[in-house]
Structure formats: C-alpha cells, structure tokens
PDB file of C-alpha atoms in Angstrom:
ATOM      1  CA  LEU A  30     110.096 202.431 101.068  1.00  0.00           C
ATOM      2  CA  ALA A  31     107.601 206.606 101.692  1.00  0.00           C
ATOM      3  CA  ALA A  32     106.720 206.620  97.250  1.00  0.00           C
ATOM      4  CA  LEU A  33     105.883 203.084  98.845  1.00  0.00           C
ATOM      5  CA  GLN A  34     104.288 203.106 101.747  1.00  0.00           C
ATOM      6  CA  SER A  35     102.320 206.344  99.206  1.00  0.00           C
ATOM      7  CA  ARG A  36     100.903 203.945  96.854  1.00  0.00           C
ATOM      8  CA  THR A  37      99.520 201.055  98.822  1.00  0.00           C
ATOM      9  CA  LEU A  38      97.341 202.674 100.601  1.00  0.00           C
ATOM     10  CA  CYS A  39      94.262 200.796 102.479  1.00  0.00           C
ATOM     11  CA  THR A  40      91.211 199.370 100.401  1.00  0.00           C
ATOM     12  CA  THR A  41      89.342 199.194 103.919  1.00  0.00           C
ATOM     13  CA  CYS A  42      90.389 202.527 105.940  1.00  0.00           C
ATOM     14  CA  LEU A  43      91.945 204.212 102.533  1.00  0.00           C
ATOM     15  CA  SER A  44      93.877 206.293 105.269  1.00  0.00           C
ATOM     16  CA  PHE A  45      97.024 203.989 106.804  1.00  0.00           C
ATOM     17  CA  PRO A  46      99.559 201.584 104.017  1.00  0.00           C
ATOM     18  CA  LEU A  47      99.114 198.220 103.650  1.00  0.00           C
ATOM     19  CA  LEU A  48     102.335 198.378 105.693  1.00  0.00           C
ATOM     20  CA  PHE A  49     100.623 198.813 108.704  1.00  0.00           C
ATOM     21  CA  GLN A  50      97.989 197.572 110.777  1.00  0.00           C
ATOM     22  CA  CYS A  51      94.571 199.007 109.169  1.00  0.00           C
ATOM     23  CA  ALA A  52      92.447 201.196 111.546  1.00  0.00           C
ATOM     24  CA  VAL A  53      88.791 199.955 110.511  1.00  0.00           C
ATOM     25  CA  PRO A  54      87.794 197.377 113.482  1.00  0.00           C
ATOM     26  CA  LEU A  55      87.530 194.188 112.379  1.00  0.00           C
ATOM     27  CA  ALA A  56      83.484 194.674 113.590  1.00  0.00           C
ATOM     28  CA  GLN A  57      83.481 197.152 110.756  1.00  0.00           C
ATOM     29  CA  ARG A  58      85.411 195.496 107.793  1.00  0.00           C
ATOM     30  CA  GLY A  59      82.042 192.612 107.131  1.00  0.00           C
ATOM     31  CA  PHE A  60      84.293 189.514 108.728  1.00  0.00           C
ATOM     32  CA  ALA A  61      82.170 190.384 112.540  1.00  0.00           C
ATOM     33  CA  ALA A  62      79.545 188.033 111.973  1.00  0.00           C
ATOM     34  CA  GLU A  63      82.516 185.044 110.665  1.00  0.00           C
ATOM     35  CA  ALA A  64      84.240 185.642 113.787  1.00  0.00           C
ATOM     36  CA  LYS A  65      81.233 186.221 115.637  1.00  0.00           C
ATOM     37  CA  LYS A  66      80.151 182.642 114.810  1.00  0.00           C
ATOM     38  CA  VAL A  67      80.092 179.723 117.553  1.00  0.00           C
ATOM     39  CA  PHE A  68      79.198 176.433 116.203  1.00  0.00           C
ATOM     40  CA  VAL A  69      77.200 175.026 117.996  1.00  0.00           C
ATOM     41  CA  ARG A  70      77.433 170.746 118.950  1.00  0.00           C
ATOM     42  CA  ASP A  71      74.485 169.571 119.865  1.00  0.00           C
ATOM     43  CA  LYS A  72      75.175 165.893 118.134  1.00  0.00           C
ATOM     44  CA  PRO A  73      78.135 163.153 118.315  1.00  0.00           C
ATOM     45  CA  HIS A  74      80.525 163.231 116.986  1.00  0.00           C
ATOM     46  CA  VAL A  75      82.500 160.186 115.095  1.00  0.00           C
ATOM     47  CA  ASN A  76      85.098 160.925 112.784  1.00  0.00           C
ATOM     48  CA  ILE A  77      85.188 157.906 110.589  1.00  0.00           C
ATOM     49  CA  GLY A  78      87.454 157.034 106.989  1.00  0.00           C
ATOM     50  CA  THR A  79      87.837 154.965 103.974  1.00  0.00           C
ATOM     51  CA  ILE A  80      90.372 152.935 103.848  1.00  0.00           C
ATOM     52  CA  GLY A  81      90.994 150.343 100.895  1.00  0.00           C
ATOM     53  CA  HIS A  82      93.103 149.537  97.772  1.00  0.00           C
ATOM     54  CA  VAL A  83      93.647 152.165  95.028  1.00  0.00           C
ATOM     55  CA  ASP A  84      91.549 152.285  92.303  1.00  0.00           C
ATOM     56  CA  HIS A  85      88.717 150.098  94.591  1.00  0.00           C
ATOM     57  CA  GLY A  86      86.354 153.241  94.992  1.00  0.00           C
ATOM     58  CA  LYS A  87      87.458 154.598  97.902  1.00  0.00           C
ATOM     59  CA  THR A  88      86.892 158.201  97.199  1.00  0.00           C
ATOM     60  CA  THR A  89      83.264 157.243  95.091  1.00  0.00           C
ATOM     61  CA  LEU A  90      82.221 155.787  97.676  1.00  0.00           C
ATOM     62  CA  THR A  91      82.689 159.622 100.039  1.00  0.00           C
ATOM     63  CA  ALA A  92      80.870 161.379  97.166  1.00  0.00           C
ATOM     64  CA  ALA A  93      77.920 159.262  97.331  1.00  0.00           C
ATOM     65  CA  ILE A  94      77.433 159.500 100.938  1.00  0.00           C
ATOM     66  CA  THR A  95      77.534 163.350 100.416  1.00  0.00           C
ATOM     67  CA  LYS A  96      74.997 162.821  97.789  1.00  0.00           C
ATOM     68  CA  VAL A  97      72.884 161.119  99.425  1.00  0.00           C
ATOM     69  CA  LEU A  98      73.097 162.823 103.002  1.00  0.00           C
ATOM     70  CA  ALA A  99      72.849 166.133 100.973  1.00  0.00           C
ATOM     71  CA  ASP A 100      69.724 165.148  99.502  1.00  0.00           C
ATOM     72  CA  ALA A 101      68.278 164.568 102.208  1.00  0.00           C
ATOM     73  CA  GLY A 102      69.497 167.652 103.557  1.00  0.00           C
ATOM     74  CA  GLY A 103      71.984 166.920 106.607  1.00  0.00           C
ATOM     75  CA  THR A 104      75.627 168.050 104.087  1.00  0.00           C
ATOM     76  CA  ARG A 105      76.826 169.843 101.683  1.00  0.00           C
ATOM     77  CA  TYR A 106      77.385 167.676  98.529  1.00  0.00           C
ATOM     78  CA  LYS A 107      80.988 167.128  96.910  1.00  0.00           C
ATOM     79  CA  LYS A 108      81.629 165.692  94.244  1.00  0.00           C
ATOM     80  CA  TYR A 109      84.283 163.651  93.292  1.00  0.00           C
ATOM     81  CA  GLU A 110      86.729 166.211  91.892  1.00  0.00           C
ATOM     82  CA  ASP A 111      86.896 168.385  94.668  1.00  0.00           C
ATOM     83  CA  ILE A 112      87.442 165.757  96.635  1.00  0.00           C
ATOM     84  CA  ASP A 113      90.318 164.732  95.290  1.00  0.00           C
ATOM     85  CA  ASN A 114      91.396 168.167  94.241  1.00  0.00           C
ATOM     86  CA  ALA A 115      95.027 168.769  94.845  1.00  0.00           C
ATOM     87  CA  PRO A 116      96.206 169.058  90.756  1.00  0.00           C
ATOM     88  CA  GLU A 117      98.917 166.233  91.221  1.00  0.00           C
ATOM     89  CA  GLU A 118      95.985 164.071  92.341  1.00  0.00           C
ATOM     90  CA  LYS A 119      93.940 164.972  89.448  1.00  0.00           C
ATOM     91  CA  ALA A 120      96.625 164.390  86.741  1.00  0.00           C
ATOM     92  CA  ARG A 121      97.343 160.736  88.179  1.00  0.00           C
ATOM     93  CA  GLY A 122      93.893 159.801  88.937  1.00  0.00           C
ATOM     94  CA  ILE A 123      94.612 158.567  92.078  1.00  0.00           C
ATOM     95  CA  THR A 124      94.241 160.304  96.370  1.00  0.00           C
ATOM     96  CA  ILE A 125      97.311 161.376  97.421  1.00  0.00           C
ATOM     97  CA  ASN A 126      97.255 163.190 100.485  1.00  0.00           C
ATOM     98  CA  ALA A 127      94.329 162.370 102.832  1.00  0.00           C
ATOM     99  CA  SER A 128      91.101 164.569 101.877  1.00  0.00           C
ATOM    100  CA  HIS A 129      88.590 166.229 105.119  1.00  0.00           C
ATOM    101  CA  VAL A 130      84.666 165.986 104.013  1.00  0.00           C
ATOM    102  CA  GLU A 131      81.726 166.613 107.101  1.00  0.00           C
ATOM    103  CA  TYR A 132      77.630 165.780 107.322  1.00  0.00           C
ATOM    104  CA  VAL A 133      75.164 165.411 109.206  1.00  0.00           C
ATOM    105  CA  THR A 134      72.728 162.626 109.734  1.00  0.00           C
ATOM    106  CA  PRO A 135      69.962 163.035 112.465  1.00  0.00           C
ATOM    107  CA  ASN A 136      71.986 161.590 115.182  1.00  0.00           C
ATOM    108  CA  ARG A 137      75.293 161.924 114.598  1.00  0.00           C
ATOM    109  CA  HIS A 138      78.303 164.236 113.126  1.00  0.00           C
ATOM    110  CA  TYR A 139      80.669 162.999 111.362  1.00  0.00           C
ATOM    111  CA  SER A 140      84.182 163.721 109.882  1.00  0.00           C
ATOM    112  CA  HIS A 141      84.847 161.598 107.063  1.00  0.00           C
ATOM    113  CA  THR A 142      88.507 161.421 105.860  1.00  0.00           C
ATOM    114  CA  ASP A 143      89.569 159.856 103.075  1.00  0.00           C
ATOM    115  CA  CYS A 144      92.105 158.093 102.691  1.00  0.00           C
ATOM    116  CA  PRO A 145      94.820 157.348 100.448  1.00  0.00           C
ATOM    117  CA  GLY A 146      95.377 153.291  98.425  1.00  0.00           C
ATOM    118  CA  HIS A 147      98.256 153.669  96.507  1.00  0.00           C
ATOM    119  CA  ALA A 148     100.980 151.633  98.267  1.00  0.00           C
ATOM    120  CA  ASP A 149     103.263 154.566  97.807  1.00  0.00           C
ATOM    121  CA  TYR A 150     101.173 156.671  99.514  1.00  0.00           C
ATOM    122  CA  VAL A 151     101.306 154.249 103.060  1.00  0.00           C
ATOM    123  CA  LYS A 152     102.700 157.016 105.613  1.00  0.00           C
ATOM    124  CA  ASN A 153      99.476 159.405 103.794  1.00  0.00           C
ATOM    125  CA  MET A 154      96.814 157.319 104.793  1.00  0.00           C
ATOM    126  CA  ILE A 155      98.367 156.045 108.363  1.00  0.00           C
ATOM    127  CA  THR A 156      98.449 159.804 108.954  1.00  0.00           C
ATOM    128  CA  GLY A 157      94.691 160.429 107.837  1.00  0.00           C
ATOM    129  CA  THR A 158      94.215 157.358 109.773  1.00  0.00           C
ATOM    130  CA  ALA A 159      95.533 157.987 113.070  1.00  0.00           C
ATOM    131  CA  GLN A 160      92.182 160.554 114.504  1.00  0.00           C
ATOM    132  CA  LEU A 161      89.508 158.105 113.840  1.00  0.00           C
ATOM    133  CA  ASP A 162      86.845 156.041 115.793  1.00  0.00           C
ATOM    134  CA  GLY A 163      85.940 153.513 113.013  1.00  0.00           C
ATOM    135  CA  CYS A 164      86.968 152.516 108.732  1.00  0.00           C
ATOM    136  CA  ILE A 165      84.728 151.807 106.041  1.00  0.00           C
ATOM    137  CA  LEU A 166      87.066 149.244 104.359  1.00  0.00           C
ATOM    138  CA  VAL A 167      86.359 149.480 100.421  1.00  0.00           C
ATOM    139  CA  VAL A 168      86.973 146.428  98.901  1.00  0.00           C
ATOM    140  CA  ALA A 169      85.586 146.133  94.939  1.00  0.00           C
ATOM    141  CA  GLU A 170      87.044 142.795  94.392  1.00  0.00           C
ATOM    142  CA  MET A 171      88.924 140.381  96.337  1.00  0.00           C
ATOM    143  CA  ILE A 172      92.366 139.500  94.458  1.00  0.00           C
ATOM    144  CA  MET A 173      92.525 142.611  91.789  1.00  0.00           C
ATOM    145  CA  PRO A 174      93.411 141.765  87.800  1.00  0.00           C
ATOM    146  CA  GLY A 175      97.612 141.485  88.194  1.00  0.00           C
ATOM    147  CA  GLU A 176      98.344 140.800  91.811  1.00  0.00           C
ATOM    148  CA  ASP A 177      99.185 137.451  93.522  1.00  0.00           C
ATOM    149  CA  ALA A 178      97.850 136.149  96.816  1.00  0.00           C
ATOM    150  CA  SER A 179      98.470 133.475  99.112  1.00  0.00           C
ATOM    151  CA  LEU A 180      95.503 132.566 100.755  1.00  0.00           C
ATOM    152  CA  ILE A 181      94.912 129.957 103.591  1.00  0.00           C
ATOM    153  CA  LEU A 182      91.141 128.533 104.061  1.00  0.00           C
ATOM    154  CA  THR A 183      89.539 126.509 106.407  1.00  0.00           C
ATOM    155  CA  LEU A 184      86.834 124.400 104.790  1.00  0.00           C
ATOM    156  CA  ARG A 185      82.675 124.179 106.446  1.00  0.00           C
ATOM    157  CA  GLN A 186      82.182 121.219 104.533  1.00  0.00           C
ATOM    158  CA  PRO A 187      84.438 118.833 103.459  1.00  0.00           C
ATOM    159  CA  MET A 188      86.231 117.960  99.854  1.00  0.00           C
ATOM    160  CA  VAL A 189      89.461 116.756  98.140  1.00  0.00           C
ATOM    161  CA  LEU A 190      91.733 118.242  97.059  1.00  0.00           C
ATOM    162  CA  GLU A 191      95.332 117.608  95.812  1.00  0.00           C
ATOM    163  CA  LYS A 192      98.051 119.999  94.947  1.00  0.00           C
ATOM    164  CA  GLY A 193      98.410 121.799  91.818  1.00  0.00           C
ATOM    165  CA  GLN A 194      94.254 121.232  91.095  1.00  0.00           C
ATOM    166  CA  ARG A 195      93.090 124.687  89.660  1.00  0.00           C
ATOM    167  CA  PHE A 196      89.545 126.815  91.545  1.00  0.00           C
ATOM    168  CA  THR A 197      87.640 129.049  91.434  1.00  0.00           C
ATOM    169  CA  LEU A 198      85.956 131.074  94.348  1.00  0.00           C
ATOM    170  CA  ARG A 199      82.017 131.719  93.208  1.00  0.00           C
ATOM    171  CA  ASP A 200      80.146 134.161  94.824  1.00  0.00           C
ATOM    172  CA  GLY A 201      76.846 133.498  93.767  1.00  0.00           C
ATOM    173  CA  ASN A 202      76.775 133.106  89.979  1.00  0.00           C
ATOM    174  CA  ARG A 203      79.980 135.699  90.486  1.00  0.00           C
ATOM    175  CA  THR A 204      83.713 134.693  90.081  1.00  0.00           C
ATOM    176  CA  ILE A 205      85.394 136.509  92.246  1.00  0.00           C
ATOM    177  CA  GLY A 206      88.958 134.600  91.693  1.00  0.00           C
ATOM    178  CA  THR A 207      91.226 131.023  90.166  1.00  0.00           C
ATOM    179  CA  GLY A 208      93.836 129.830  92.040  1.00  0.00           C
ATOM    180  CA  LEU A 209      96.092 127.032  92.044  1.00  0.00           C
ATOM    181  CA  VAL A 210      96.116 124.635  95.265  1.00  0.00           C
ATOM    182  CA  THR A 211     100.441 124.627  96.120  1.00  0.00           C
ATOM    183  CA  GLU A 212     100.242 123.400  99.959  1.00  0.00           C
ATOM    184  CA  ILE A 213      98.046 121.524 101.987  1.00  0.00           C
ATOM    185  CA  LEU A 214      98.346 121.828 105.300  1.00  0.00           C
ATOM    186  CA  PRO A 215      97.849 118.632 107.796  1.00  0.00           C
ATOM    187  CA  ILE A 216      94.516 119.241 110.289  1.00  0.00           C
ATOM    188  CA  THR A 217      94.462 120.245 113.202  1.00  0.00           C
ATOM    189  CA  GLU A 218      92.261 119.876 117.040  1.00  0.00           C
ATOM    190  CA  GLU A 219      91.756 123.527 116.784  1.00  0.00           C
ATOM    191  CA  ASP A 220      90.387 123.033 113.224  1.00  0.00           C
ATOM    192  CA  GLN A 221      88.188 120.033 113.523  1.00  0.00           C
ATOM    193  CA  VAL A 222      83.984 120.586 113.516  1.00  0.00           C
ATOM    194  CA  ASN A 223      81.593 118.025 114.090  1.00  0.00           C
ATOM    195  CA  TRP A 224      79.449 117.752 110.618  1.00  0.00           C
ATOM    196  CA  GLY A 225      77.958 115.820 112.208  1.00  0.00           C
TER     197      GLY A 225
END
C-alpha cells in the first residue's frame, strides 16, 4: 500500500496521495468560479417536449429550434448528432432515451425534452414527458407507409359513399392518404348538422 501511495501523488498539491483528500482548498484548484456561479432565473420557465411517431422529425425539429434561436442569440446550437448522442442511437438512427436541450426566447426560458417515438421505447417516452408543461406533436404524415389505420370521419358536406368504395384524402394538391370504406355508421341526432 505504501508503494502505491508514493506513486499516486495528487497533481494539485503534490504532497498527498490520491487515496486521501487533497489538502488544497476547492477555491484554489480553479473550480471556484464554477462552484460560486449562481443560475439567475429572470424569465418564466417552461418544460416542453416533442412527441410523435418514429421518423416523423422530432429530433430534427428540436435541432432546428436550437439553430434558429442560436442565430438570434438565445441559445447554443445543438446539432442532430449531438441530441441523439448515445452510440446505440447513432447506430440505429432512432432516439432511444429522452434527450434534453435548453433555450431562451425574449419572454421565456425553455427546457426541451426530445422524446423517443419508437413503439419499443414508449416507457422512455412516458418517463420523458412526466414533467412537461406542454408538447409539440410532430406528424410528418397522417399514416406512414406500411401502416394500417382505422378512421372514423364525420363529413363536413353530405356525399354518397358505399361500402367497398375506395377514397383518397387530399390536402390541397397533396395526397395524404388512401383507403377503403369498410363500414358506414348511421347518423345520430348529435351528428346532424344544419347544412341550410
């Protein structure tokens, strides 16, 4: 033990072995500025997050928010690669653990949580959203390729639909989905609208 102690001297005070506490006070080791630095909160704080399906652009949006605010002087820019920085996240190209970034606007201080969207990591997403004041729901497409979804639609205008009829959902010139009418539900009094 004495041989080990004699070879492992503290690089700060050069007199005590590393097995014991260093004799040089914290203030003289160069850490005093960090230790005494006090965070001043002069703006309201908001916890916000991005949630949504895998590959819809949650991390990309988070990086874009930090880029825009960094250009305006409100934060430090965090690249996409820096937000998803765990090796397994980089290897798979998906967010596994919730990541955190901070930014400031003229009116508020934000703590932003980028939540995972993959079905295997729902537990991590729920954990990440537990303290949020609000969320940004990121939806790239209503239904992603290869997914099946059941929709119940209330039409704004009356139209003739038959069971088995194919339909296309459009937003302007963009097709956002196609489908097949599988069931037509009867109109109830609550559903009736005065079209007059």
